[in-house]
Amino acid sequence: MIKDKAMNVYRQANIYRTFIRKNLKSSVNKGVSKKISNSRLGFLSESEIIYNFKENNPQEYLSDIQRLNTRYLNSPYSFVLDEKLVFESMYKQYINVPKNLSLIEAGKFLCLEEVEKIDSPMKILKYLDRHSACVIKPIRNGGGYGILVLKKTEGNYFLNGTQIDEAGLEKVTSKLNNYIVNEFVEQSNFSKDFYPKTTNTIRILTMIDPLTNKPFIPIAVQRMGNLTSIPADNWTQGGLSAEIDLETGELGKGVSYPKNGKLQWYSEHPETKSQIEGKLVPKWNEMKESILNAASIYPYIKYVGWDIVITNEGFSVLEGNNFSDVNLLQVHRPLLRDDRVKRFYRHYGII
């Protein structure tokens, strides 16, 4: 009991440290008084803009402090989602998951896949001769940070769009630790049309209802990259988020993170002019059914943000997020307006 209390005190202290650090680094400056007043409600300064508190009730939104608390919601099984090697191992028989090819520890390669046998930078380039692309990313970090996309185009190799050779790749990989090399998932034209220089993913949030022990989907969004978010489609790095109608699969308007202090809404992508609003996600019902089935396999993993790429063959799940960002979701509508969601968070002490 004493140990549990000490652990809870440690967790809460860590959460508040993280919250304060994020607030101080916020790119949206609302002034000291606003930062303080929003902090008292558990929100970062930019959340006032994202959720439009001039017109909306803050109590209907999961706060930033509460969101940080969801980090521990799946404990002690969080590692299943945090560790990309474990995630692939546990879910690959139920959904399509990119294959992990190699592990990089302190610049050294540990081969994970017998057929390809990637154990050096040279072997990565030989892999590209057959498959044209792969991804090198942190084994634990999320949010699109630290991702390296390696491609072969017209006989040349490119790392995040910059030409590179074997010596250059060796210099980069020699500095990496706890990274994985995995398959590159080629997105379908539906996704590519939004912005072809990034992989444009769908985020589906699932929760296990504590009353029925069955999963449900409270919200889902289509993300789209742009020039500032390359090579990822991360929303806070500049990408767009468009809500997906859960019944029809139809997209609403896309919205960008308010780095300039104001939300910008788009019916079409501002750079490619590709239509956003009104487009239908291909085979949406099949995707929902597959994700709900995957969420039901391990009901003790109660809370997952699934990152999904639509492919020509169907879809692939890049990863499951242990404590999903909610700003790119709640920018469209407040989560706590849904009674099922409110019951879920309340049951587990998040609200």
Short mmCIF file of C-alpha atoms in Angstrom, two decimals:
data_model
loop_
_atom_site.label_atom_id
_atom_site.label_comp_id
_atom_site.label_asym_id
_atom_site.label_seq_id
_atom_site.Cartn_x
_atom_site.Cartn_y
_atom_site.Cartn_z
CA MET A 1 0.00 0.00 0.00
CA ILE A 2 2.79 2.44 0.96
CA LYS A 3 4.70 1.48 -2.19
CA ASP A 4 1.60 2.13 -4.35
CA LYS A 5 1.08 5.55 -2.74
CA ALA A 6 4.72 6.45 -3.30
CA MET A 7 4.46 5.39 -6.94
CA ASN A 8 1.33 7.51 -7.41
CA VAL A 9 3.05 10.55 -5.86
CA TYR A 10 6.01 10.02 -8.20
CA ARG A 11 3.74 9.72 -11.23
CA GLN A 12 1.78 12.86 -10.38
CA ALA A 13 4.98 14.83 -9.79
CA ASN A 14 6.28 13.65 -13.17
CA ILE A 15 3.01 14.61 -14.86
CA TYR A 16 3.09 18.14 -13.44
CA ARG A 17 6.75 18.58 -14.39
CA THR A 18 5.91 17.53 -17.94
CA PHE A 19 2.90 19.85 -18.00
CA ILE A 20 4.90 22.86 -16.80
CA ARG A 21 7.68 22.16 -19.29
CA LYS A 22 5.19 21.92 -22.18
CA ASN A 23 3.49 25.13 -21.11
CA LEU A 24 6.77 27.03 -20.96
CA LYS A 25 7.75 25.76 -24.42
CA SER A 26 4.38 26.46 -25.98
CA SER A 27 4.63 28.12 -29.39
CA VAL A 28 1.31 29.86 -28.72
CA ASN A 29 1.89 32.84 -26.44
CA LYS A 30 -1.24 33.89 -24.54
CA GLY A 31 0.58 35.89 -21.88
CA VAL A 32 1.42 34.98 -18.27
CA SER A 33 -2.06 35.61 -16.83
CA LYS A 34 -3.70 33.40 -19.46
CA LYS A 35 -1.13 30.65 -18.93
CA ILE A 36 -1.90 30.69 -15.22
CA SER A 37 -5.69 30.72 -15.62
CA ASN A 38 -5.61 27.89 -18.17
CA SER A 39 -3.15 25.93 -16.04
CA ARG A 40 -5.56 26.04 -13.12
CA LEU A 41 -8.08 24.26 -15.36
CA GLY A 42 -5.43 21.73 -16.42
CA PHE A 43 -4.97 23.09 -19.95
CA LEU A 44 -1.94 24.30 -21.87
CA SER A 45 -2.13 27.83 -23.21
CA GLU A 46 -2.75 26.73 -26.81
CA SER A 47 -5.74 24.62 -25.74
CA GLU A 48 -7.78 27.78 -25.20
CA ILE A 49 -7.46 28.38 -28.96
CA ILE A 50 -7.71 24.77 -30.09
CA TYR A 51 -10.93 24.20 -28.12
CA ASN A 52 -12.28 27.74 -28.50
CA PHE A 53 -13.11 28.34 -24.84
CA LYS A 54 -14.78 31.63 -25.75
CA GLU A 55 -17.68 29.58 -27.08
CA ASN A 56 -17.16 26.09 -25.60
CA ASN A 57 -17.22 24.68 -22.06
CA PRO A 58 -13.74 23.53 -20.87
CA GLN A 59 -15.40 20.86 -18.70
CA GLU A 60 -16.45 18.96 -21.82
CA TYR A 61 -12.83 18.50 -22.89
CA LEU A 62 -10.25 16.08 -21.58
CA SER A 63 -7.65 18.46 -20.17
CA ASP A 64 -3.92 18.31 -20.90
CA ILE A 65 -3.20 17.20 -17.33
CA GLN A 66 -5.82 14.46 -17.64
CA ARG A 67 -4.38 13.39 -20.98
CA LEU A 68 -0.93 13.02 -19.38
CA ASN A 69 -2.53 10.76 -16.77
CA THR A 70 -3.68 8.39 -19.52
CA ARG A 71 -0.01 7.37 -19.89
CA TYR A 72 -0.61 4.95 -17.01
CA LEU A 73 -4.07 3.75 -18.05
CA ASN A 74 -2.75 0.54 -19.64
CA SER A 75 -0.23 -0.11 -16.88
CA PRO A 76 1.38 -2.61 -16.36
CA TYR A 77 0.86 -3.59 -20.02
CA SER A 78 1.89 -0.27 -21.58
CA PHE A 79 5.05 -1.88 -22.95
CA VAL A 80 2.96 -3.77 -25.53
CA LEU A 81 2.29 -0.44 -27.26
CA ASP A 82 5.45 1.41 -26.26
CA GLU A 83 7.81 -1.27 -27.56
CA LYS A 84 7.46 -1.58 -31.34
CA LEU A 85 9.05 -5.04 -31.38
CA VAL A 86 6.50 -6.31 -28.87
CA PHE A 87 3.61 -4.65 -30.73
CA GLU A 88 4.49 -6.40 -33.98
CA SER A 89 4.90 -9.75 -32.25
CA MET A 90 1.54 -9.59 -30.46
CA TYR A 91 -0.65 -8.15 -33.22
CA LYS A 92 0.78 -9.39 -36.53
CA GLN A 93 -1.48 -12.45 -36.63
CA TYR A 94 -4.60 -10.29 -36.30
CA ILE A 95 -3.86 -7.20 -38.41
CA ASN A 96 -1.37 -6.20 -41.07
CA VAL A 97 1.68 -4.72 -39.30
CA PRO A 98 4.95 -3.64 -40.99
CA LYS A 99 7.71 -6.16 -40.50
CA ASN A 100 10.67 -5.18 -38.30
CA LEU A 101 13.88 -6.00 -40.17
CA SER A 102 16.71 -4.97 -37.86
CA LEU A 103 17.48 -3.39 -34.49
CA ILE A 104 20.15 -0.72 -34.10
CA GLU A 105 21.81 -0.55 -30.68
CA ALA A 106 24.70 1.85 -30.13
CA GLY A 107 25.25 1.99 -33.88
CA LYS A 108 25.38 -1.80 -34.24
CA PHE A 109 22.87 -3.81 -36.26
CA LEU A 110 21.06 -6.84 -34.86
CA CYS A 111 19.27 -8.74 -37.61
CA LEU A 112 15.62 -9.55 -36.86
CA GLU A 113 14.53 -11.07 -40.15
CA GLU A 114 16.23 -14.10 -41.64
CA VAL A 115 15.28 -13.55 -45.28
CA GLU A 116 16.59 -9.98 -45.59
CA LYS A 117 19.42 -10.23 -43.00
CA ILE A 118 20.01 -6.50 -42.62
CA ASP A 119 23.11 -6.26 -40.43
CA SER A 120 24.88 -3.19 -41.86
CA PRO A 121 24.27 0.06 -43.77
CA MET A 122 25.41 -1.71 -46.94
CA LYS A 123 22.72 -4.37 -46.44
CA ILE A 124 20.11 -1.63 -46.04
CA LEU A 125 21.07 -0.22 -49.44
CA LYS A 126 20.92 -3.70 -50.96
CA TYR A 127 17.46 -4.06 -49.45
CA LEU A 128 16.47 -0.83 -51.21
CA ASP A 129 17.61 -2.32 -54.52
CA ARG A 130 14.77 -4.83 -54.10
CA HIS A 131 12.15 -2.87 -52.16
CA SER A 132 12.90 0.82 -52.94
CA ALA A 133 12.22 2.13 -49.39
CA CYS A 134 12.43 1.44 -45.66
CA VAL A 135 11.92 3.33 -42.41
CA ILE A 136 14.41 3.81 -39.56
CA LYS A 137 12.73 5.06 -36.38
CA PRO A 138 13.05 5.07 -32.58
CA ILE A 139 11.83 1.89 -30.98
CA ARG A 140 9.85 3.79 -28.36
CA ASN A 141 9.25 7.43 -29.36
CA GLY A 142 5.99 8.47 -30.97
CA GLY A 143 4.62 11.61 -32.55
CA GLY A 144 6.62 11.29 -35.75
CA TYR A 145 9.85 12.42 -34.07
CA GLY A 146 13.18 10.91 -35.13
CA ILE A 147 11.78 9.14 -38.19
CA LEU A 148 14.19 8.54 -41.08
CA VAL A 149 12.72 7.51 -44.41
CA LEU A 150 15.26 5.96 -46.76
CA LYS A 151 14.33 5.65 -50.44
CA LYS A 152 15.93 4.70 -53.74
CA THR A 153 14.88 6.85 -56.70
CA GLU A 154 16.36 6.65 -60.20
CA GLY A 155 19.44 4.84 -58.94
CA ASN A 156 20.17 7.25 -56.07
CA TYR A 157 19.53 6.92 -52.34
CA PHE A 158 17.74 9.60 -50.32
CA LEU A 159 17.36 9.99 -46.56
CA ASN A 160 14.40 12.25 -45.71
CA GLY A 161 14.71 13.74 -49.19
CA THR A 162 18.47 14.41 -49.07
CA GLN A 163 20.76 12.33 -51.27
CA ILE A 164 23.05 10.01 -49.34
CA ASP A 165 25.61 7.26 -50.01
CA GLU A 166 26.79 4.27 -47.98
CA ALA A 167 29.41 6.30 -46.09
CA GLY A 168 26.84 8.95 -45.22
CA LEU A 169 24.33 6.35 -44.09
CA GLU A 170 26.96 4.64 -41.94
CA LYS A 171 27.76 7.99 -40.30
CA VAL A 172 24.07 8.51 -39.49
CA THR A 173 23.37 4.99 -38.20
CA SER A 174 26.56 4.88 -36.10
CA LYS A 175 24.98 7.52 -33.85
CA LEU A 176 21.65 5.72 -33.42
CA ASN A 177 20.62 3.72 -30.37
CA ASN A 178 17.41 1.75 -29.84
CA TYR A 179 16.20 2.28 -33.39
CA ILE A 180 14.52 -0.22 -35.68
CA VAL A 181 14.59 -0.69 -39.41
CA ASN A 182 11.23 -1.76 -40.77
CA GLU A 183 9.25 -2.10 -43.94
CA PHE A 184 8.04 1.01 -45.69
CA VAL A 185 4.29 0.91 -46.26
CA GLU A 186 3.32 2.32 -49.64
CA GLN A 187 0.15 4.34 -49.21
CA SER A 188 -2.71 4.23 -51.67
CA ASN A 189 -3.53 7.04 -54.07
CA PHE A 190 -6.36 8.10 -51.76
CA SER A 191 -3.82 8.97 -49.05
CA LYS A 192 -1.03 10.10 -51.36
CA ASP A 193 -3.27 12.65 -53.09
CA PHE A 194 -3.51 14.72 -49.91
CA TYR A 195 0.26 15.27 -49.76
CA PRO A 196 2.64 12.85 -51.54
CA LYS A 197 5.80 13.73 -49.55
CA THR A 198 4.47 12.26 -46.28
CA THR A 199 2.71 9.07 -45.26
CA ASN A 200 -0.77 10.31 -44.36
CA THR A 201 -2.22 8.21 -41.56
CA ILE A 202 -5.56 7.68 -39.89
CA ARG A 203 -5.71 7.84 -36.08
CA ILE A 204 -8.50 5.71 -34.60
CA LEU A 205 -9.01 5.85 -30.85
CA THR A 206 -10.40 2.75 -29.12
CA MET A 207 -11.53 2.23 -25.54
CA ILE A 208 -12.67 -0.90 -23.72
CA ASP A 209 -16.04 -0.15 -22.15
CA PRO A 210 -15.73 -1.06 -18.43
CA LEU A 211 -19.40 -2.15 -18.35
CA THR A 212 -19.41 -4.49 -21.36
CA ASN A 213 -15.67 -5.24 -21.65
CA LYS A 214 -16.05 -4.59 -25.39
CA PRO A 215 -14.18 -2.00 -27.46
CA PHE A 216 -15.72 1.05 -29.06
CA ILE A 217 -14.46 3.91 -31.24
CA PRO A 218 -15.28 7.39 -29.92
CA ILE A 219 -13.48 9.36 -32.65
CA ALA A 220 -11.16 9.04 -35.66
CA VAL A 221 -9.25 11.50 -37.84
CA GLN A 222 -7.36 11.54 -41.12
CA ARG A 223 -3.99 13.24 -40.83
CA MET A 224 -2.18 14.92 -43.71
CA GLY A 225 1.35 16.21 -43.89
CA ASN A 226 2.67 19.39 -45.44
CA LEU A 227 5.96 21.17 -46.03
CA THR A 228 6.54 21.90 -42.34
CA SER A 229 5.76 18.38 -41.11
CA ILE A 230 7.92 16.35 -43.55
CA PRO A 231 8.68 13.42 -43.25
CA ALA A 232 5.72 12.77 -40.93
CA ASP A 233 2.11 13.96 -40.84
CA ASN A 234 2.23 14.98 -37.17
CA TRP A 235 -0.38 17.61 -36.32
CA THR A 236 1.65 19.72 -33.88
CA GLN A 237 4.53 19.77 -36.39
CA GLY A 238 2.29 21.48 -38.92
CA GLY A 239 0.14 18.77 -40.51
CA LEU A 240 -3.64 18.77 -40.88
CA SER A 241 -6.36 16.81 -39.07
CA ALA A 242 -9.79 16.06 -40.55
CA GLU A 243 -12.49 14.24 -38.57
CA ILE A 244 -13.89 11.03 -40.04
CA ASP A 245 -17.63 10.48 -39.72
CA LEU A 246 -17.77 7.19 -37.82
CA GLU A 247 -20.88 6.00 -39.65
CA THR A 248 -20.12 6.98 -43.24
CA GLY A 249 -16.32 7.42 -43.38
CA GLU A 250 -16.75 10.93 -44.81
CA LEU A 251 -14.10 13.55 -44.04
CA GLY A 252 -14.87 16.94 -42.60
CA LYS A 253 -12.67 20.00 -43.05
CA GLY A 254 -8.97 19.78 -42.29
CA VAL A 255 -7.52 21.99 -39.58
CA SER A 256 -3.95 23.00 -38.78
CA TYR A 257 -2.31 23.48 -35.38
CA PRO A 258 -2.51 27.15 -34.32
CA LYS A 259 1.19 28.03 -34.36
CA ASN A 260 0.25 31.57 -35.40
CA GLY A 261 -2.35 31.78 -32.63
CA LYS A 262 -5.32 30.94 -34.86
CA LEU A 263 -6.91 27.76 -36.19
CA GLN A 264 -7.04 27.49 -39.97
CA TRP A 265 -9.73 25.29 -41.55
CA TYR A 266 -9.47 23.91 -45.07
CA SER A 267 -11.89 22.23 -47.47
CA GLU A 268 -8.87 21.34 -49.62
CA HIS A 269 -5.19 20.90 -48.83
CA PRO A 270 -3.58 24.38 -48.85
CA GLU A 271 -0.50 23.19 -50.78
CA THR A 272 -1.69 20.42 -53.10
CA LYS A 273 -5.27 21.71 -53.50
CA SER A 274 -6.46 18.12 -53.06
CA GLN A 275 -10.05 17.88 -51.83
CA ILE A 276 -10.47 17.05 -48.13
CA GLU A 277 -14.03 17.81 -47.09
CA GLY A 278 -16.53 15.25 -48.35
CA LYS A 279 -14.04 12.56 -49.39
CA LEU A 280 -14.91 9.01 -48.30
CA VAL A 281 -12.33 6.77 -46.63
CA PRO A 282 -12.11 3.56 -48.72
CA LYS A 283 -13.56 0.43 -47.07
CA TRP A 284 -14.20 2.35 -43.86
CA ASN A 285 -16.56 -0.23 -42.36
CA GLU A 286 -14.05 -3.04 -42.93
CA MET A 287 -11.33 -0.96 -41.28
CA LYS A 288 -13.51 -0.24 -38.25
CA GLU A 289 -14.39 -3.90 -37.87
CA SER A 290 -10.74 -4.98 -38.07
CA ILE A 291 -9.58 -2.40 -35.53
CA LEU A 292 -12.37 -3.25 -33.09
CA ASN A 293 -11.45 -6.93 -33.43
CA ALA A 294 -7.77 -6.16 -32.76
CA ALA A 295 -8.73 -4.04 -29.74
CA SER A 296 -10.75 -6.95 -28.34
CA ILE A 297 -7.88 -9.47 -28.51
CA TYR A 298 -6.17 -8.13 -25.38
CA PRO A 299 -8.92 -6.40 -23.36
CA TYR A 300 -6.45 -5.53 -20.60
CA ILE A 301 -4.97 -3.04 -23.10
CA LYS A 302 -7.86 -0.68 -22.60
CA TYR A 303 -6.87 2.45 -24.48
CA VAL A 304 -5.17 2.61 -27.91
CA GLY A 305 -4.57 5.23 -30.56
CA TRP A 306 -4.11 3.20 -33.77
CA ASP A 307 -2.05 4.75 -36.59
CA ILE A 308 -3.22 3.32 -39.89
CA VAL A 309 -2.06 3.65 -43.50
CA ILE A 310 -4.46 2.89 -46.32
CA THR A 311 -2.78 0.74 -48.98
CA ASN A 312 -3.87 -0.54 -52.37
CA GLU A 313 -4.48 -3.94 -50.75
CA GLY A 314 -6.32 -2.66 -47.69
CA PHE A 315 -4.56 -1.05 -44.74
CA SER A 316 -1.59 -1.47 -42.43
CA VAL A 317 -1.29 -0.52 -38.75
CA LEU A 318 2.01 1.28 -38.18
CA GLU A 319 1.71 1.34 -34.40
CA GLY A 320 -0.57 1.58 -31.40
CA ASN A 321 -0.15 4.63 -29.16
CA ASN A 322 -0.31 4.08 -25.43
CA PHE A 323 -1.53 7.58 -24.58
CA SER A 324 -2.75 9.25 -27.70
CA ASP A 325 -2.62 13.00 -28.14
CA VAL A 326 -6.16 14.31 -27.92
CA ASN A 327 -5.73 17.85 -29.25
CA LEU A 328 -5.88 16.69 -32.89
CA LEU A 329 -9.10 14.83 -31.96
CA GLN A 330 -10.84 17.33 -29.69
CA VAL A 331 -10.16 20.21 -32.06
CA HIS A 332 -13.19 18.78 -33.88
CA ARG A 333 -15.41 18.05 -30.86
CA PRO A 334 -15.03 17.48 -27.11
CA LEU A 335 -14.50 13.88 -26.03
CA LEU A 336 -16.34 14.23 -22.72
CA ARG A 337 -19.58 15.09 -24.46
CA ASP A 338 -19.90 11.34 -25.16
CA ASP A 339 -21.29 9.55 -22.08
CA ARG A 340 -19.40 6.34 -22.92
CA VAL A 341 -16.12 8.24 -23.02
CA LYS A 342 -16.87 10.09 -19.79
CA ARG A 343 -17.76 6.77 -18.11
CA PHE A 344 -14.52 5.20 -19.35
CA TYR A 345 -12.24 7.98 -18.09
CA ARG A 346 -14.11 8.25 -14.81
CA HIS A 347 -13.93 4.49 -14.20
CA TYR A 348 -10.14 4.59 -14.43
CA GLY A 349 -9.72 7.77 -12.40
CA ILE A 350 -8.65 10.02 -15.26
CA ILE A 351 -11.46 12.52 -14.60
#
